[in-house]
Coordinates of C-alpha atoms and ligand atoms in Angstrom, one line a residue:
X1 CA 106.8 7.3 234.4
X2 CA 107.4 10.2 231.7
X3 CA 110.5 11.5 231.3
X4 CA 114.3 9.4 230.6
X5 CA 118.1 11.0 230.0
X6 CA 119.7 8.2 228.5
X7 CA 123.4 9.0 228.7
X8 CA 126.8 7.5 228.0
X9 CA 128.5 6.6 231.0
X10 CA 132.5 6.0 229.8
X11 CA 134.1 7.4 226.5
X12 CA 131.7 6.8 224.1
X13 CA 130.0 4.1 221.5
X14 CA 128.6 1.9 224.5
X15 CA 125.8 1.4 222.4
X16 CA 123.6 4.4 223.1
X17 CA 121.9 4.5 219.8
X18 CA 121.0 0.7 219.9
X19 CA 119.2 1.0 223.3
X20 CA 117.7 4.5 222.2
X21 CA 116.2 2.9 219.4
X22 CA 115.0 -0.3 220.9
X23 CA 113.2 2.1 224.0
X24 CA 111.9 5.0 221.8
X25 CA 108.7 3.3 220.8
X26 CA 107.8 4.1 224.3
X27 CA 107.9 7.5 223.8
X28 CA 106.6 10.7 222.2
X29 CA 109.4 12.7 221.8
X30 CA 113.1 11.9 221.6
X31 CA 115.8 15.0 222.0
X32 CA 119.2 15.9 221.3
X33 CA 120.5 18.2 223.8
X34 CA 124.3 18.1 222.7
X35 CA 127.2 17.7 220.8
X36 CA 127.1 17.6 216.6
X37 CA 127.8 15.2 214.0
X38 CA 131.0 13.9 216.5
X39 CA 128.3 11.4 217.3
X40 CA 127.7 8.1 215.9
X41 CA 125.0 6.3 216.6
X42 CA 124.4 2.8 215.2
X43 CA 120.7 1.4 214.6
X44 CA 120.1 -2.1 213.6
X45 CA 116.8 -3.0 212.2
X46 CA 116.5 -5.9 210.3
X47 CA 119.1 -6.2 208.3
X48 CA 119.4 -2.5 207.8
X49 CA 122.3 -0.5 209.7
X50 CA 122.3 3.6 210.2
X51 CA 124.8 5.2 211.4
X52 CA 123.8 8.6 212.8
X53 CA 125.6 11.5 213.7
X54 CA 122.8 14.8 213.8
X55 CA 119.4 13.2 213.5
X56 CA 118.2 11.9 217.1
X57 CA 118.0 7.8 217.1
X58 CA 113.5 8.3 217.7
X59 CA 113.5 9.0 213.4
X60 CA 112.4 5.1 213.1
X61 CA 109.3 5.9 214.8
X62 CA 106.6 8.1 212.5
X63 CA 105.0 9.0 215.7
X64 CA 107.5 10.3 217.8
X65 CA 109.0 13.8 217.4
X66 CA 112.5 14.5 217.1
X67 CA 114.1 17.3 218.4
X68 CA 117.4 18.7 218.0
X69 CA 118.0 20.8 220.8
X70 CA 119.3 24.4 221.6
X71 CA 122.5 22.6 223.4
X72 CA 123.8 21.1 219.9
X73 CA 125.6 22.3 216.9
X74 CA 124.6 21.3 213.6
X75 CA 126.5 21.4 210.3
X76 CA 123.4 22.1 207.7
X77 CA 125.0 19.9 205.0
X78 CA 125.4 16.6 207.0
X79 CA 122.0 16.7 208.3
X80 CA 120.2 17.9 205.0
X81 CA 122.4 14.6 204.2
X82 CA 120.9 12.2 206.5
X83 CA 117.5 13.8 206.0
X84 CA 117.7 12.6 202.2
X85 CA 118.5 9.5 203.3
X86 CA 116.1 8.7 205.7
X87 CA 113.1 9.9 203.0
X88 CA 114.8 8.4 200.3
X89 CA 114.4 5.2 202.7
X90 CA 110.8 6.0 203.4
X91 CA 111.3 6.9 206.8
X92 CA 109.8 10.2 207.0
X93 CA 111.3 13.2 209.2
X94 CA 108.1 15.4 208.4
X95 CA 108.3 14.7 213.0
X96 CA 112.3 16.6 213.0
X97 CA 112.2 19.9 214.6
X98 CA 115.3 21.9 214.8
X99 CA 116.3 24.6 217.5
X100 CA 116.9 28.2 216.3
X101 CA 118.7 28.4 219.4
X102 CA 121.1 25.4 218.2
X103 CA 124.7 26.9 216.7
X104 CA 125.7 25.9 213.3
X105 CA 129.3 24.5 212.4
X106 CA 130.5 26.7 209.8
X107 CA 133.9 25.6 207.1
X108 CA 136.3 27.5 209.6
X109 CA 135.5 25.9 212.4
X110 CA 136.2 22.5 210.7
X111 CA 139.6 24.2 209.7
X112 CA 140.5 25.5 213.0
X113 CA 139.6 22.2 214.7
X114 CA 142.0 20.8 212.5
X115 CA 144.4 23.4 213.0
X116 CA 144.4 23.8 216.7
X117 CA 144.9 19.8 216.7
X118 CA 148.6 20.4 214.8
X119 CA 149.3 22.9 216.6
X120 CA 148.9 20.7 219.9
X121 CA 151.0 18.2 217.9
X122 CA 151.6 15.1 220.2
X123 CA 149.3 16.5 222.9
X124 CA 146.6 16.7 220.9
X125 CA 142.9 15.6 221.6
X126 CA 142.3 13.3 218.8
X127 CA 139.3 15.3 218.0
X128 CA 136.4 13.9 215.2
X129 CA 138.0 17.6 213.4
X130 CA 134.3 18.4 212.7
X131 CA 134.3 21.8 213.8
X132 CA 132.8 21.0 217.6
X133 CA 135.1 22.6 219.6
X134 CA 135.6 25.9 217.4
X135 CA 131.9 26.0 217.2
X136 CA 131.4 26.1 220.9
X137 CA 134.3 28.1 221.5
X138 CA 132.3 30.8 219.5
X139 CA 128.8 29.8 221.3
X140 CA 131.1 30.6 224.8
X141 CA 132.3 33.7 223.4
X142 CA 129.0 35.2 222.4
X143 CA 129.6 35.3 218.9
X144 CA 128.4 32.3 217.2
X145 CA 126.1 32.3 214.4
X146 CA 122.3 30.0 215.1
X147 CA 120.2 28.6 213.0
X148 CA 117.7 31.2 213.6
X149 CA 120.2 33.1 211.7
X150 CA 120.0 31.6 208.5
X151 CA 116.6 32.3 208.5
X152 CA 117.4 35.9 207.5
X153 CA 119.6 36.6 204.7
X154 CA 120.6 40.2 205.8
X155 CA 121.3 38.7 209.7
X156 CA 123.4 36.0 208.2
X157 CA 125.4 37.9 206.3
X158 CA 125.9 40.9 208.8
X159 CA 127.1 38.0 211.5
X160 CA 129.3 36.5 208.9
X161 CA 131.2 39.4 207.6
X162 CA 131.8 40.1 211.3
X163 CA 132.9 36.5 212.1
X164 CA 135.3 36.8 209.3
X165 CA 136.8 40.0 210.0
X166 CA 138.0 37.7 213.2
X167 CA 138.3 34.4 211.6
X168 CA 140.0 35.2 208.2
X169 CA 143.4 37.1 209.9
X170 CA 144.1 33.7 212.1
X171 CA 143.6 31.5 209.3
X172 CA 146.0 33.6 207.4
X173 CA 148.2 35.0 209.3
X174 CA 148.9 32.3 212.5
X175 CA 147.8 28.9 210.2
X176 CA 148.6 29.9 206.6
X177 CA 145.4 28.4 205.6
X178 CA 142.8 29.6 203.3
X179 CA 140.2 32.2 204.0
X180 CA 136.3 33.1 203.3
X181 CA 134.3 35.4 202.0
X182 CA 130.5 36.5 202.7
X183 CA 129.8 35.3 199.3
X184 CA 131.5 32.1 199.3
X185 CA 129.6 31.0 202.7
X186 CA 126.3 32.5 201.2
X187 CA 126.4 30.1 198.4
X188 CA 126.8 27.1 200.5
X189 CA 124.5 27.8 203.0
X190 CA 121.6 29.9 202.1
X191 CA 120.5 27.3 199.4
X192 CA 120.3 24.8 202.7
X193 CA 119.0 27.6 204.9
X194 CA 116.1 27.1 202.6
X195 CA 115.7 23.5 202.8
X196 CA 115.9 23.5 206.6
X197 CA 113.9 26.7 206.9
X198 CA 110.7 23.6 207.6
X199 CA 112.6 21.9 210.1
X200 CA 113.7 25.2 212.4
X201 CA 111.2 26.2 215.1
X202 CA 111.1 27.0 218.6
X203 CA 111.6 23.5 220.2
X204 CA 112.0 25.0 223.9
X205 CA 108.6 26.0 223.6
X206 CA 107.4 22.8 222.2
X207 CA 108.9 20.6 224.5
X208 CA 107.2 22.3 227.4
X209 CA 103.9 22.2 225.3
X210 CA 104.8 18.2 225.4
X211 CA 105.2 18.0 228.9
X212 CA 101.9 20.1 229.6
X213 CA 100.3 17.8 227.9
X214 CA 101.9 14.7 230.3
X215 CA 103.7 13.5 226.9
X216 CA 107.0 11.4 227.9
X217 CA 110.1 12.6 226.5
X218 CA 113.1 10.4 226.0
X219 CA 116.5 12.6 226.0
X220 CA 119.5 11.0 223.9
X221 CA 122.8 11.8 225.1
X222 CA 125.5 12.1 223.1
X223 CA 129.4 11.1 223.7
X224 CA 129.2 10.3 227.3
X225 CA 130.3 10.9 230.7
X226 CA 134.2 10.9 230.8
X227 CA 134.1 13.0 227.7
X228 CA 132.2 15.8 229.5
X229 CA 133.5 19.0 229.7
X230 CA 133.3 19.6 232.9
X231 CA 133.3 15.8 234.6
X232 CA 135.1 14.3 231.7
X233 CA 139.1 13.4 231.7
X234 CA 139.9 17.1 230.6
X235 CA 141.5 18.4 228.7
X236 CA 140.9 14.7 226.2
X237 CA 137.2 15.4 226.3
X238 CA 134.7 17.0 223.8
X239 CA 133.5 20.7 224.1
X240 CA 129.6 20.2 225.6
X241 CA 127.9 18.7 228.8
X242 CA 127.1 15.2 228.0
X243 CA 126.2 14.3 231.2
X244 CA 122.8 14.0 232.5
X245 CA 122.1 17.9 233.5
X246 CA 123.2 18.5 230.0
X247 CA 119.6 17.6 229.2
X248 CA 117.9 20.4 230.7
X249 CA 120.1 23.1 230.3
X250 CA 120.3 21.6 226.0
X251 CA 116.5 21.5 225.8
X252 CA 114.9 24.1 228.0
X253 CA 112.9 21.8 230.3
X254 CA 112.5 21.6 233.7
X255 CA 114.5 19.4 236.1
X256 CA 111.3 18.1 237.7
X257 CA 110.5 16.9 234.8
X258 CA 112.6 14.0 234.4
X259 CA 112.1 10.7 236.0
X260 CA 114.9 8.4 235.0
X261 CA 118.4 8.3 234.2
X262 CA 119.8 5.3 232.0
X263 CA 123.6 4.8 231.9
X264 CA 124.7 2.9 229.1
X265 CA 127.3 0.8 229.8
X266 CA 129.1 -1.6 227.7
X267 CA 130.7 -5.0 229.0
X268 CA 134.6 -3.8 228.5
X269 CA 135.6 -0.2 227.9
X270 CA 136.4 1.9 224.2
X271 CA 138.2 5.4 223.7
X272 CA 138.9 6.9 220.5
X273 CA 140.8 9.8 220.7
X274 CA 144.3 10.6 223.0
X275 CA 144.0 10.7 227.1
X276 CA 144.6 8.3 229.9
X277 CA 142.6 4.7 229.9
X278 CA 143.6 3.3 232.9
X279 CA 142.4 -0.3 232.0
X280 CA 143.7 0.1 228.1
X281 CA 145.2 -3.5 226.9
X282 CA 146.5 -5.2 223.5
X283 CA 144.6 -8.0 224.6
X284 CA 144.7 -10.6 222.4
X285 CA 142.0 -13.3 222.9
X286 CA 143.0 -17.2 223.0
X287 CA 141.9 -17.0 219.4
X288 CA 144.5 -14.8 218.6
X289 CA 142.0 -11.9 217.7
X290 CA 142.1 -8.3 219.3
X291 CA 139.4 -7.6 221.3
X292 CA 139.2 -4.2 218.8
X293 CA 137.9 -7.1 216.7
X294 CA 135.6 -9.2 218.5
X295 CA 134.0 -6.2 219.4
X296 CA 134.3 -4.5 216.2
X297 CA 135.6 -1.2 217.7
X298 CA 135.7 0.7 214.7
X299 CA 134.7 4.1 214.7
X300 CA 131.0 5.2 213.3
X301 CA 132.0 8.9 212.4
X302 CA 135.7 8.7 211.7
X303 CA 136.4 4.9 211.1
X304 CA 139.2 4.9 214.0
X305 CA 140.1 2.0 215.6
X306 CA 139.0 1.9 219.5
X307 CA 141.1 1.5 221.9
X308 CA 139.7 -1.2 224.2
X309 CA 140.0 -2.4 228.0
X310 CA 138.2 -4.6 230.7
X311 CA 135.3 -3.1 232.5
X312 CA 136.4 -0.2 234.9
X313 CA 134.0 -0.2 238.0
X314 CA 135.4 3.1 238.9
X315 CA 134.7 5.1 236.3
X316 CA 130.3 2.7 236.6
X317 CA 130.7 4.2 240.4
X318 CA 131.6 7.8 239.4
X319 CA 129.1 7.6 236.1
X320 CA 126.5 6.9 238.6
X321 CA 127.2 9.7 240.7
X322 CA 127.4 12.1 238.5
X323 CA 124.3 11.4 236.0
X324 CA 122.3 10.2 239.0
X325 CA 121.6 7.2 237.2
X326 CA 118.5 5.1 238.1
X327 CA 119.1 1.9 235.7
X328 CA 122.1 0.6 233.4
X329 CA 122.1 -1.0 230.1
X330 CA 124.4 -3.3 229.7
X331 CA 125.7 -4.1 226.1
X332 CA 128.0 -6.2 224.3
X333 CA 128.7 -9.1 226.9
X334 CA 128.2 -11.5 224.1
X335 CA 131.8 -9.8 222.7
X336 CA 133.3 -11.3 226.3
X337 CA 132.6 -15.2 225.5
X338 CA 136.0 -15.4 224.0
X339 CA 137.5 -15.3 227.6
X340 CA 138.4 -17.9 229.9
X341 CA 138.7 -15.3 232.6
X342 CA 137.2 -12.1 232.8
X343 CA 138.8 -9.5 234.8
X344 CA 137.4 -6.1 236.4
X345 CA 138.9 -2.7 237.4
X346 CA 137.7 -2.2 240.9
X347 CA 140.3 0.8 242.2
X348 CA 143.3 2.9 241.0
X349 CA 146.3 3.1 242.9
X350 CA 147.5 6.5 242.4
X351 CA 150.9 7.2 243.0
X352 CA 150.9 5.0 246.1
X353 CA 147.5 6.1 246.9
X354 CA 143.8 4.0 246.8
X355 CA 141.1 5.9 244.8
X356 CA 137.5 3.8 244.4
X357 CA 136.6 7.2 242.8
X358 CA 137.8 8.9 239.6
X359 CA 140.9 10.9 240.9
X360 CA 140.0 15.2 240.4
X361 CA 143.5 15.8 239.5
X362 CA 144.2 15.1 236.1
X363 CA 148.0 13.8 236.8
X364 CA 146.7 11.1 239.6
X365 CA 144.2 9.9 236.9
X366 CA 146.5 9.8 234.3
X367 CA 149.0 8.1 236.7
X368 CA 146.0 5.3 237.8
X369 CA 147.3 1.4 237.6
X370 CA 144.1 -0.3 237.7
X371 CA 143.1 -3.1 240.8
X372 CA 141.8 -6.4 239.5
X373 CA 139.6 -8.7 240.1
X374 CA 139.2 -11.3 238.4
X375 CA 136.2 -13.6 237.7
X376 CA 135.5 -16.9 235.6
X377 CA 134.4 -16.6 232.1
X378 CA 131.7 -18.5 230.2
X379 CA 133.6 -18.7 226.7
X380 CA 133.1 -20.9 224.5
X381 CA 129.1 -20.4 224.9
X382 CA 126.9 -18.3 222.4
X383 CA 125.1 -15.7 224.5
X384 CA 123.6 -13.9 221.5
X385 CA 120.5 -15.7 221.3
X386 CA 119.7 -15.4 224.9
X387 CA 116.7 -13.8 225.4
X388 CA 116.0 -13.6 229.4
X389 CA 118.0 -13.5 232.3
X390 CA 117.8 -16.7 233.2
X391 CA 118.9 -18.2 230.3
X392 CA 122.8 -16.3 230.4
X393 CA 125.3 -18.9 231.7
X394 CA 125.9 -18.1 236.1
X395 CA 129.1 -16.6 235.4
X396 CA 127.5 -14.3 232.4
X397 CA 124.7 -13.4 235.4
X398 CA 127.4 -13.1 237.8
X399 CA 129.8 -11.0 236.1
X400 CA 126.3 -8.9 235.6
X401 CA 125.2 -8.3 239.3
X402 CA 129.1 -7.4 240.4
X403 CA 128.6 -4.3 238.2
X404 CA 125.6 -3.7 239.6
X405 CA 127.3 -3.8 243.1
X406 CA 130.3 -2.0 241.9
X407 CA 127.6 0.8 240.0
X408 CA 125.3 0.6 243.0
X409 CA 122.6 0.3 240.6
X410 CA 120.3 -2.0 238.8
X411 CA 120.5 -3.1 235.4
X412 CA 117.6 -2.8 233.9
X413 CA 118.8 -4.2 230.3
X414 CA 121.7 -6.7 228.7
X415 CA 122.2 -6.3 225.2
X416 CA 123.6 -9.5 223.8
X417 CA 124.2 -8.4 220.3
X418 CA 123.3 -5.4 217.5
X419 CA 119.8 -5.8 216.6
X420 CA 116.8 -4.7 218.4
X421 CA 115.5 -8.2 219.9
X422 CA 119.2 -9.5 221.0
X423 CA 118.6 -7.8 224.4
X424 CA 117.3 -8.8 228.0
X425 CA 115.3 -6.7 229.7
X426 CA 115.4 -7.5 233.2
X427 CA 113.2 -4.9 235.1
X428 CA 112.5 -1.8 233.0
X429 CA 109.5 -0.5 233.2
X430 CA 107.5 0.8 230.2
Ligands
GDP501 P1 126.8 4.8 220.4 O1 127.7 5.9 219.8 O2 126.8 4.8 221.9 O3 125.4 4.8 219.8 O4 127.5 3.4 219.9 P2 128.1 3.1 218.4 O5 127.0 2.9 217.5 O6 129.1 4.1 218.1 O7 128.9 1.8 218.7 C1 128.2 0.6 219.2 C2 128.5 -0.5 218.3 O8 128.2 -1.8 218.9 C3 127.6 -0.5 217.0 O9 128.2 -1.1 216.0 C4 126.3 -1.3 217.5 O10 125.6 -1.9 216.4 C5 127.0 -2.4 218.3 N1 126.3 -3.0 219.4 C6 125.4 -2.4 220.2 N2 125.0 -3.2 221.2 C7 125.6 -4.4 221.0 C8 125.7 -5.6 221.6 O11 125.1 -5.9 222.7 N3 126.5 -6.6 221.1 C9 127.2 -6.4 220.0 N4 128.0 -7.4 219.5 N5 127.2 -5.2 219.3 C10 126.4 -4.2 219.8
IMO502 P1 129.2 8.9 220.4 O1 128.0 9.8 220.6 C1 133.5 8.4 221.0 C2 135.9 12.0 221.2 C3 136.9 12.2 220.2 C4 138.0 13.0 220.9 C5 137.1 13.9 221.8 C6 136.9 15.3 221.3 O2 129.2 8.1 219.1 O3 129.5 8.1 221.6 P2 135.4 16.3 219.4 O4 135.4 16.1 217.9 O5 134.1 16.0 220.1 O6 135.9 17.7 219.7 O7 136.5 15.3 220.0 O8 135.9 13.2 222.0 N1 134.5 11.8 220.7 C7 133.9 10.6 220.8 N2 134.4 9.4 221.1 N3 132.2 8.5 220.7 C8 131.7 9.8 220.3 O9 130.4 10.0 220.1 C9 132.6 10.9 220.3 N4 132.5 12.2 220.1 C10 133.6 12.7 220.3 O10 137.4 11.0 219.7 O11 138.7 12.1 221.8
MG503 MG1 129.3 6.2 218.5

């Protein structure tokens, strides 16, 4: 085995960073290949908790190299920011390597994100506001600014008087906001130009270098599969290809190069953010606590409160389609043993119409009343300290194998709780 895309297969937070961690030991090199600091990922180690958004989750390992990729954006000051706090830690990133292909989020496009999301007013996407979208808009449009820019003072400020002379009239004149100057940015970023300036290389070349060399790569996804661009719930999605192909076209490696796709996939479903959620519920638990709670759906970037709902078997099917995914992790089925009943999304009807696939059109998705089944719970019993298969309760390991059926894949992995050892593996191979 060498190469893995581990990728989110719903909206989000199924625990990617948790399962990236616990694997990346395994591994030489772990990569980002999209999004920004919309991401966060939780690690547990001990009784230490990081929560991060830039830095890919392979930092804990001094061996491993850890690549931001070409497909990501990257504000300067919020990774400088983890950076400190990693070495200030002692966990040393002298093994980060940053794309000069990768765009940077610049202060306007945290403005316009914000702005375009009042202008949508109710419709709006419930964005992180980080600047994502802006900054991609820009990488579309051919005139974004890289991090190979900053590298050269005379570059950077040629590109950013030029992005300004755009930029500055529709912050003024259609959002009555405040504008920049060359100067102003300057300030800000060449000093952290400087202090990154170690970090920026050519990680296209270095990746193939890696795989020349039969080194095996893990690639991280971030935000997952329903918030792609193109495969996601659109227009509520973010602005990149989370997806498993994202990892190629983010990194500048070949397809043949990868071996393995892992879906992550948590027990019950979370969105943060507007758009449909077909299996969406104020479930209160017999305990009379939320399942926002038992789960602690918080967010790890903004702080927003998840919106949660059973498992939807539709959305495993289409996740597995569409990644190609070869092995699921399955996380957070302790958070379930509050139920007496558990149940499972296992079609839409659509306007009078059966789907067992994620409807194309946007208004028969939005329009989806989920099909149930429903299947006996194993509450009251502590599932947390399990440590192999056989030792989860017959309806934990049943509930288990129906997504596998329902996924038409294996799962390779239950994660019964935060830290690294509260998982099961249950045929993935090292
Ligand atoms: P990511 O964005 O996919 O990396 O996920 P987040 O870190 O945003 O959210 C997942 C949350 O669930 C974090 O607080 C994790 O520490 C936690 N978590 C991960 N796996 C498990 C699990 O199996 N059980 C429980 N109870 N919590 C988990
Ligand atoms: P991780 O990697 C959950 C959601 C936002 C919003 C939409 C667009 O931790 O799983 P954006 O700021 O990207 O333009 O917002 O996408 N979103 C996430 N939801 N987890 C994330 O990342 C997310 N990143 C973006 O809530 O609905
Ligand atoms: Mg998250």
């Amino acid at each position: 085995m060498s190469s893995t895309v581990l990728v989110g297969t719903q909206w989000g937070d199924e625990g990617k960073g948790k399962i990236c961690d616990l694997i990346a030991g395994d591994f030489d090199c772990v990569v980002r290949y999209q999004g920004g600091n919309n991401a966060g990922h939780t690690i547990v180690v001990g009784d230490k908790k990081y929560g991060l958004h830039q830095v890919p989750s392979g930092i804990m390992y001094p061996q491993c190299i850890s690549v931001i990729g070409n497909g990501c954006v990257v504000n300067p000051a919020v990774l400088l920011e983890e950076i400190d706090m990693f070495e200030a830690d002692g966990i040393s990133t002298a093994n980060l390597k940053v794309s000069g292909n990768a765009h940077v989020i610049m202060p306007y496009h945290i403005d316009l994100d914000g702005a375009y999301e009042e202008l949508l007013g109710s419709h709006n996407i419930g964005t992180t506001k980080r600047g994502i979208g802006p900054c991609y808009q820009d990488k579309m449009a051919r005139i974004g600014i890289r991090m190979q820019d900053l590298l050269d003072e005379g570059v950077f400020r040629d590109k950013m008087a030029r992005a300004l002379d755009r930029v500055n009239p529709q912050l003024e004149l259609i959002f009555h906001r405040p504008t920049y100057t060359v100067d102003q940015i300057c300030e800000t970023y060449l000093p952290m130009a400087e202090r990154l300036r170690p970090y920026i290389t050519e990680t296209g070349l270095l990746l193939g270098e890696l795989v020349d060399a039969g080194e095996r790569i893990l690639f991280e996804g971030a935000q997952a599969t329903l918030l792609d661009i193109d495969h996601g719930t659109y227009p509520y999605v973010t602005s990149s290809n989370c997806t498993a192909g994202g990892a190629v076209t983010g990194s500048g490696i070949g397809m043949k190069n990868v071996d393995r796709v892992l879906g992550i996939m948590k027990a019950y479903i979370t969105r943060v953010g507007s758009g449909p959620m077909p299996t969406e519920l104020a479930y209160e638990t017999p305990e009379g606590r939320t399942l926002t709670e038992q789960g602690y759906e918080y967010g790890v970037t903004t702080g927003r409160r998840r919106r949660c709902g059973w498992f939807d078997g539709v959305i495993a099917r289409y996740a597995a389609r569409v990644n190609g995914l070869t092995d699921i992790a399955l996380t957070k089925l302790d958070v379930l043993s509050e139920f007496d009943t558990i149940k499972l999304c296992v079609a839409y009807e659509c306007n009078g119409v059966r789907y067992t696939t994620v409807p194309e059109h946007e208004s028969a998705f939005a329009a989806a009343v989920p099909v149930y089944e429903e299947m006996p719970g194993w509450r009251g019993v502590d599932i947390s300290g399990c440590r192999s298969f056989d030792e989860l309760p017959e309806a934990a390991q049943n509930y288990v194998h129906r997504i596998e059926e329902l996924a038409g894949t294996k799962v390779s992995f239950v994660s019964v709780g935060p830290g690294r050892d509260q998982t099961i593996e249950c045929g993935w191979e090292h």
